[in-house]
mmCIF file of C-alpha atoms and ligand atoms in Angstrom:
data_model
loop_
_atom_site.group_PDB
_atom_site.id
_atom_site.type_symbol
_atom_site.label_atom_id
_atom_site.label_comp_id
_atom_site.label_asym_id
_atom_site.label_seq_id
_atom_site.Cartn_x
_atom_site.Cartn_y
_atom_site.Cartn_z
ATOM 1 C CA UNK A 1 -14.523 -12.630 -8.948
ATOM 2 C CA UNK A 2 -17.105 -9.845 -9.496
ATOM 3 C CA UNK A 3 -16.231 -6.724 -7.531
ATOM 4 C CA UNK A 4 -18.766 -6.482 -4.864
ATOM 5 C CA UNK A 5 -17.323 -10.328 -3.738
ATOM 6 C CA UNK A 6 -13.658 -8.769 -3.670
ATOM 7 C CA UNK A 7 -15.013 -5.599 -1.794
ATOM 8 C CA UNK A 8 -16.543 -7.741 0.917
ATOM 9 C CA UNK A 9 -14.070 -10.881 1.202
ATOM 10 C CA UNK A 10 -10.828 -8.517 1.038
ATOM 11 C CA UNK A 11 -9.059 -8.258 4.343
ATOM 12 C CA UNK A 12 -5.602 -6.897 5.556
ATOM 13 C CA UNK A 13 -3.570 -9.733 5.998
ATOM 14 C CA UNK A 14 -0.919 -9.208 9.104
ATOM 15 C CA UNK A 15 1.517 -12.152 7.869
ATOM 16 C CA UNK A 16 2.457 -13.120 4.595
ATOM 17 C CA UNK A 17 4.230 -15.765 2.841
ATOM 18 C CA UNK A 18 5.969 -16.420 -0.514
ATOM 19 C CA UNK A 19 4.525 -16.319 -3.181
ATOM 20 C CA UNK A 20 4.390 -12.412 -3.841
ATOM 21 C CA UNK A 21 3.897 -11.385 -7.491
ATOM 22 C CA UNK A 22 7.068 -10.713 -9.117
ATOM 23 C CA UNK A 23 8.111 -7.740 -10.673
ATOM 24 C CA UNK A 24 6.258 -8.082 -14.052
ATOM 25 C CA UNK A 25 3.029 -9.025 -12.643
ATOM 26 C CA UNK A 26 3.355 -6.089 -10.439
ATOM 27 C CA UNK A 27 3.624 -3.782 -12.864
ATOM 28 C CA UNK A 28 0.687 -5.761 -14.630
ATOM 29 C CA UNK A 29 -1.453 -4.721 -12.127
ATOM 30 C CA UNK A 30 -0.440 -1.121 -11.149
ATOM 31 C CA UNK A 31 -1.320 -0.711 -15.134
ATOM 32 C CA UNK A 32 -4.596 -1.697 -14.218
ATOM 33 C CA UNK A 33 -4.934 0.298 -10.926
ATOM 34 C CA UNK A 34 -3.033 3.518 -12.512
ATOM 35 C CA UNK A 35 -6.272 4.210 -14.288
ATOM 36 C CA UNK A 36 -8.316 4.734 -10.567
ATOM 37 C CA UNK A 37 -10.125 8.235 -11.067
ATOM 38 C CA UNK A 38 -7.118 11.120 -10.810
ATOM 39 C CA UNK A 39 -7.368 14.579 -11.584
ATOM 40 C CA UNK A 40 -5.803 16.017 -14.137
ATOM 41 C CA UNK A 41 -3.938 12.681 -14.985
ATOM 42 C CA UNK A 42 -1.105 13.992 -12.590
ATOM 43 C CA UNK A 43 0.048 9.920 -11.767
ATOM 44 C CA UNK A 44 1.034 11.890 -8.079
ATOM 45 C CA UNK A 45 2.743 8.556 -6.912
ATOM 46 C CA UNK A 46 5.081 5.913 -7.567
ATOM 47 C CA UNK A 47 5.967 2.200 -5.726
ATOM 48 C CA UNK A 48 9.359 1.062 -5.003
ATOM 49 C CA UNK A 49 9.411 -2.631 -4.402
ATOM 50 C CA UNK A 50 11.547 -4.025 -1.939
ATOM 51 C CA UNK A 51 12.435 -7.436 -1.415
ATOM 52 C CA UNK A 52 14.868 -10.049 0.076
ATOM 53 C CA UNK A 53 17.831 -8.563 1.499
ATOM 54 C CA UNK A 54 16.551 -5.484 0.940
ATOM 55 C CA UNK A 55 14.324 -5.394 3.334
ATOM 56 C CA UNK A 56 17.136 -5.371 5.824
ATOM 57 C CA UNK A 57 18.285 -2.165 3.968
ATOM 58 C CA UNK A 58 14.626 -1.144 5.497
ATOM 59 C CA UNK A 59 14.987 -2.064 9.033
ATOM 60 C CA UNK A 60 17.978 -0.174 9.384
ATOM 61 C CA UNK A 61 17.085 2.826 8.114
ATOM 62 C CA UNK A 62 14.097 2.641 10.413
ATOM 63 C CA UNK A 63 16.169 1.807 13.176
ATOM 64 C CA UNK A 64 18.584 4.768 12.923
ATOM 65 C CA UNK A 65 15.752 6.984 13.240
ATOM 66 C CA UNK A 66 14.098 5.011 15.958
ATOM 67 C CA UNK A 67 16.826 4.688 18.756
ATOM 68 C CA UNK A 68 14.413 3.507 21.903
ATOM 69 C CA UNK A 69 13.355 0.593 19.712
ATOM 70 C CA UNK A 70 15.236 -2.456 19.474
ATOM 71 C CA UNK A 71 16.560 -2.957 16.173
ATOM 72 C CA UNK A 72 15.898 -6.538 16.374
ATOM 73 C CA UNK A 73 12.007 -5.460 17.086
ATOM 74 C CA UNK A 74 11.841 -3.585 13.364
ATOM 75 C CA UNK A 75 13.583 -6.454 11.757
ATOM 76 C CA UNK A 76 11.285 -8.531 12.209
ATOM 77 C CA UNK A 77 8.111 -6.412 12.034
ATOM 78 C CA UNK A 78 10.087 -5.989 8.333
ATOM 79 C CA UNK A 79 9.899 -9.447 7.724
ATOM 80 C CA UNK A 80 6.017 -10.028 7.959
ATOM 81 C CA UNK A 81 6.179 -10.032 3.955
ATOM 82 C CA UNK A 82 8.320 -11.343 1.089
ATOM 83 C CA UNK A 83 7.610 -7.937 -1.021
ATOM 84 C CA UNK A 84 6.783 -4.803 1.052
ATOM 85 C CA UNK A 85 5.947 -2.178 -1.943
ATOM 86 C CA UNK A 86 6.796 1.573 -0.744
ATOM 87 C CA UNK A 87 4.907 4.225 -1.520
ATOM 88 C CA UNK A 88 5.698 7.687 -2.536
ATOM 89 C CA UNK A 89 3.795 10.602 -3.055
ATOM 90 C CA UNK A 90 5.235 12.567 -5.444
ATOM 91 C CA UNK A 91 2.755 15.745 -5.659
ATOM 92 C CA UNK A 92 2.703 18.261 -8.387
ATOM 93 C CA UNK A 93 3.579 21.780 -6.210
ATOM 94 C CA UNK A 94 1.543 24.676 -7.273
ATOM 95 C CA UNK A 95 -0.490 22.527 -10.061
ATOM 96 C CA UNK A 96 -4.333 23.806 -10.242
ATOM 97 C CA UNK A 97 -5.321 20.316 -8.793
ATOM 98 C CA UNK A 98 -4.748 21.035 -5.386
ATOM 99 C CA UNK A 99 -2.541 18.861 -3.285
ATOM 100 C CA UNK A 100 -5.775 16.966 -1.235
ATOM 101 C CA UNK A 101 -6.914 16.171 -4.697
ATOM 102 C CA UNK A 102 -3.756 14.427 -5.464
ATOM 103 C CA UNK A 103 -3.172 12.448 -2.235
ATOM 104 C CA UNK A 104 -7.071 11.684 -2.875
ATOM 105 C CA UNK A 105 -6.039 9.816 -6.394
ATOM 106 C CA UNK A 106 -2.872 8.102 -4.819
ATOM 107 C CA UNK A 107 -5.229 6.928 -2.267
ATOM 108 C CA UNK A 108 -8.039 5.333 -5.078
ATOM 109 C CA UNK A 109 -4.983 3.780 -6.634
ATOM 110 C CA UNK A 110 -3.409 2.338 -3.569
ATOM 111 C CA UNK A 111 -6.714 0.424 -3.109
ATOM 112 C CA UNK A 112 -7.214 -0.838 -6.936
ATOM 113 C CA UNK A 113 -4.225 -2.265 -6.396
ATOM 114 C CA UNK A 114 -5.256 -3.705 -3.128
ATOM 115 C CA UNK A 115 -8.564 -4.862 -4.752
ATOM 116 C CA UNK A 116 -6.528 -6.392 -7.850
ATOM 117 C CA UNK A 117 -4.040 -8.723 -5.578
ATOM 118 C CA UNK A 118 -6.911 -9.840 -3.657
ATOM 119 C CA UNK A 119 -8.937 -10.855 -6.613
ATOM 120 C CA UNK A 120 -5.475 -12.327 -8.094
ATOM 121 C CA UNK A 121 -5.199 -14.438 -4.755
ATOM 122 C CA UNK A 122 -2.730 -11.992 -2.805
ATOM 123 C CA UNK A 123 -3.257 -10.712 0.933
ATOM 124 C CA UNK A 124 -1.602 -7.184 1.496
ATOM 125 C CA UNK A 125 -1.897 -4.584 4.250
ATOM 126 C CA UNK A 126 -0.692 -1.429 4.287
ATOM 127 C CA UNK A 127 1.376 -0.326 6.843
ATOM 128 C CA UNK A 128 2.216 3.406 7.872
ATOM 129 C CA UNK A 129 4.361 4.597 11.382
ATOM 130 C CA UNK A 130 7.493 4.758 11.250
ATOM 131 C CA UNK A 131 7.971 3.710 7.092
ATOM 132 C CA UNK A 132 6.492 7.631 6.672
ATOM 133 C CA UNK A 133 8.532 9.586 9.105
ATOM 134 C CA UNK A 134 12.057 8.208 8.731
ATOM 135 C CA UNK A 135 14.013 10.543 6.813
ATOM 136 C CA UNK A 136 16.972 8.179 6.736
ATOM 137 C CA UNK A 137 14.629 5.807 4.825
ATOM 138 C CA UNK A 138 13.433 8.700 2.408
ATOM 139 C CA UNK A 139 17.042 9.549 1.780
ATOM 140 C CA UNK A 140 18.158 5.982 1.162
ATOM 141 C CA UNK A 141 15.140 5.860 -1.155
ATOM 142 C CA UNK A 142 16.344 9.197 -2.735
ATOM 143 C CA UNK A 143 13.083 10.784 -2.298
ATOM 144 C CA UNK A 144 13.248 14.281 -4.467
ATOM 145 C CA UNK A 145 11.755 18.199 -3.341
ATOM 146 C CA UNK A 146 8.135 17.213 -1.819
ATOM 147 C CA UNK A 147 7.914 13.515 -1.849
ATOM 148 C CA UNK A 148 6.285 11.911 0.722
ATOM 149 C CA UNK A 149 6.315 8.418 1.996
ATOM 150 C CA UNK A 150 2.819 7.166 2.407
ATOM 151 C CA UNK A 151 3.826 4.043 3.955
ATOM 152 C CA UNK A 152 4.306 0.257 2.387
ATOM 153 C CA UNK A 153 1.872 -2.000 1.145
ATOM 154 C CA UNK A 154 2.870 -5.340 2.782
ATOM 155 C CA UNK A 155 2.472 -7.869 -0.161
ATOM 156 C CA UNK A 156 2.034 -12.322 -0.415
ATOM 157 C CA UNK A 157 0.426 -14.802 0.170
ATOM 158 C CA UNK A 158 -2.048 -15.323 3.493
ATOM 159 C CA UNK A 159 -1.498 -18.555 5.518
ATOM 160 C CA UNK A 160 -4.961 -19.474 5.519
ATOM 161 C CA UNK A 161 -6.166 -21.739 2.547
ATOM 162 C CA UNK A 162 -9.882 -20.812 3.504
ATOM 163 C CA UNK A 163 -10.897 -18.076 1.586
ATOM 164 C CA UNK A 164 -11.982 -14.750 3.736
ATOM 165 C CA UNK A 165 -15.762 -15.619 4.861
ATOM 166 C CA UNK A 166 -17.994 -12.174 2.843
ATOM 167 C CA UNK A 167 -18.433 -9.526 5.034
ATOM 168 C CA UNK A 168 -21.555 -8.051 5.741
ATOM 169 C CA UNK A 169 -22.280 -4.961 3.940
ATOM 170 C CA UNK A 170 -21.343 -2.194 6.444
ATOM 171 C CA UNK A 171 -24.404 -0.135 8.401
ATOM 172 C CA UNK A 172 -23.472 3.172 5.982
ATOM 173 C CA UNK A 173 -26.709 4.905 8.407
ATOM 174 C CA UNK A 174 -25.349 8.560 9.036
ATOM 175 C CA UNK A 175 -22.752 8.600 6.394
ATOM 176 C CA UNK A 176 -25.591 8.733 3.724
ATOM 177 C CA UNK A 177 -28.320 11.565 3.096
ATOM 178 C CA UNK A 178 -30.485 12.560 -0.056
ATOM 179 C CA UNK A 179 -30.456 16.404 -0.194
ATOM 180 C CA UNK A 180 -34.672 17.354 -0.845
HETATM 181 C C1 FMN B 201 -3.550 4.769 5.072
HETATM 182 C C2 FMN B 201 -3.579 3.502 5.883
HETATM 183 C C3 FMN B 201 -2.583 3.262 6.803
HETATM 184 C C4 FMN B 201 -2.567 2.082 7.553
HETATM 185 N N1 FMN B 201 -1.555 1.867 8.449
HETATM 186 C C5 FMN B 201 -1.549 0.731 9.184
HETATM 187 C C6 FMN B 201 -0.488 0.467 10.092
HETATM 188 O O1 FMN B 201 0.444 1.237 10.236
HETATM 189 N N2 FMN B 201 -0.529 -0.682 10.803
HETATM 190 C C7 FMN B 201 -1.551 -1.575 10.659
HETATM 191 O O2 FMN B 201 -1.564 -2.600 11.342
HETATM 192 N N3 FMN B 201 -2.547 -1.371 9.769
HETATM 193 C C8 FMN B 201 -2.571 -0.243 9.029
HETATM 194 N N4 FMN B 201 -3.566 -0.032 8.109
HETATM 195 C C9 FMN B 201 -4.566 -1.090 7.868
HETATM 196 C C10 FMN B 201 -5.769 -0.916 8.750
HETATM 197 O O3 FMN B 201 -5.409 -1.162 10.067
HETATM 198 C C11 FMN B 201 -6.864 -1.906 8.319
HETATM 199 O O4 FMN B 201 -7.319 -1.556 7.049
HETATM 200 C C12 FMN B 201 -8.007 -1.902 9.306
HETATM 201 O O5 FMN B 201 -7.588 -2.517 10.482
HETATM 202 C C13 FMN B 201 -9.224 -2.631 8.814
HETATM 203 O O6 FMN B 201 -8.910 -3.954 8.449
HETATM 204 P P1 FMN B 201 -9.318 -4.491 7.030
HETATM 205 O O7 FMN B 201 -8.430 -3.791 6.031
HETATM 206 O O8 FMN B 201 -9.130 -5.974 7.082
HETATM 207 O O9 FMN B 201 -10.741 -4.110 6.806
HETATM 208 C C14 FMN B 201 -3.605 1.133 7.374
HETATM 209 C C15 FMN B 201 -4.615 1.394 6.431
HETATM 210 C C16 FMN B 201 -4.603 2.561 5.696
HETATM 211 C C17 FMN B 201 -5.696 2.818 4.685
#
């Protein structure tokens, strides 16, 4: 798949099914999406990769911290995917690249990744709310000094077996200018 066709036929997929790559084809492709442009080389970020029974670890962590929700409610919003990958920003405090630059790099490697499942034949979608504020979650995820949870990527496989009709190119008009 050249890139432009996994730009424009990627989508966020809302359910997911087995398969999900395993662990070692994981890591396969963060190697590949670790190289997304980063200042300094700082690697501000690293994935935790929850699965199974796990993922009930998840829900009630959320759930502590979220007492007006029914738990049942965030188990199942936990079960959309068989591998929900976490991820933590782990910024370098006081480094010369500032700490926008860093989220900026965890952010061009969240979506190499993204773009590398989809071209592999994985959906994902990456979900924030409540996975970034729940400190009973950061704690059971021992999250050190100024780590931050960005979220989960939810990771498998979509039901659909059409593939995601191209998008059209978006209308970029007023997010472009030529400086003259
Ligand atoms: C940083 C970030 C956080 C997101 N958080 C959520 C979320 O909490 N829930 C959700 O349904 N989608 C979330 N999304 C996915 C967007 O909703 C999705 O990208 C958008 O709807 C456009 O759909 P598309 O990815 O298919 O183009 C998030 C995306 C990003 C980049």
């Amino acid at each position: 798949m050249d890139v432009m066709t996994a730009v424009l036929t990627r989508r966020s997929t809302s359910v997911l099914r087995e398969p999900a790559p395993n662990d070692e084809e994981f890591r396969y492709l963060l190697q590949g999406a670790a190289t997304a442009p980063d200042h300094g080389r700082l690697r501000p970020w690293r994935w935790i990769l929850v699965r199974g029974e796990q993922q009930e670890v998840l829900a009630g962590c959320l759930a502590a911290d979220s007492p007006d929700t029914a738990p049942d409610h965030i188990r199942r919003s936990l079960r959309r995917a068989p591998l929900k990958a976490v991820l933590v920003f782990c910024p370098h405090t006081g480094h010369k690249v500032p700490e926008w630059e860093q989220l900026a790099a965890a952010s061009a490697m969240a979506q190499s990744l993204i773009l590398l499942l989809h071209a592999r034949g994985y959906g994902s979608k990456w979900r924030t709310g409540r996975l970034c504020t729940s400190g009973t979650l950061a704690e059971r995820l021992g999250l050190n000094g100024p780590e931050r949870l960005l979220g989960a990527l939810d990771v498998g496989t979509a039901d659909s077996v059409q593939p995601a009709e191209r998008r059209a190119p978006a209308d970029v008009r007023g997010h472009l200018s030529v400086l003259d």
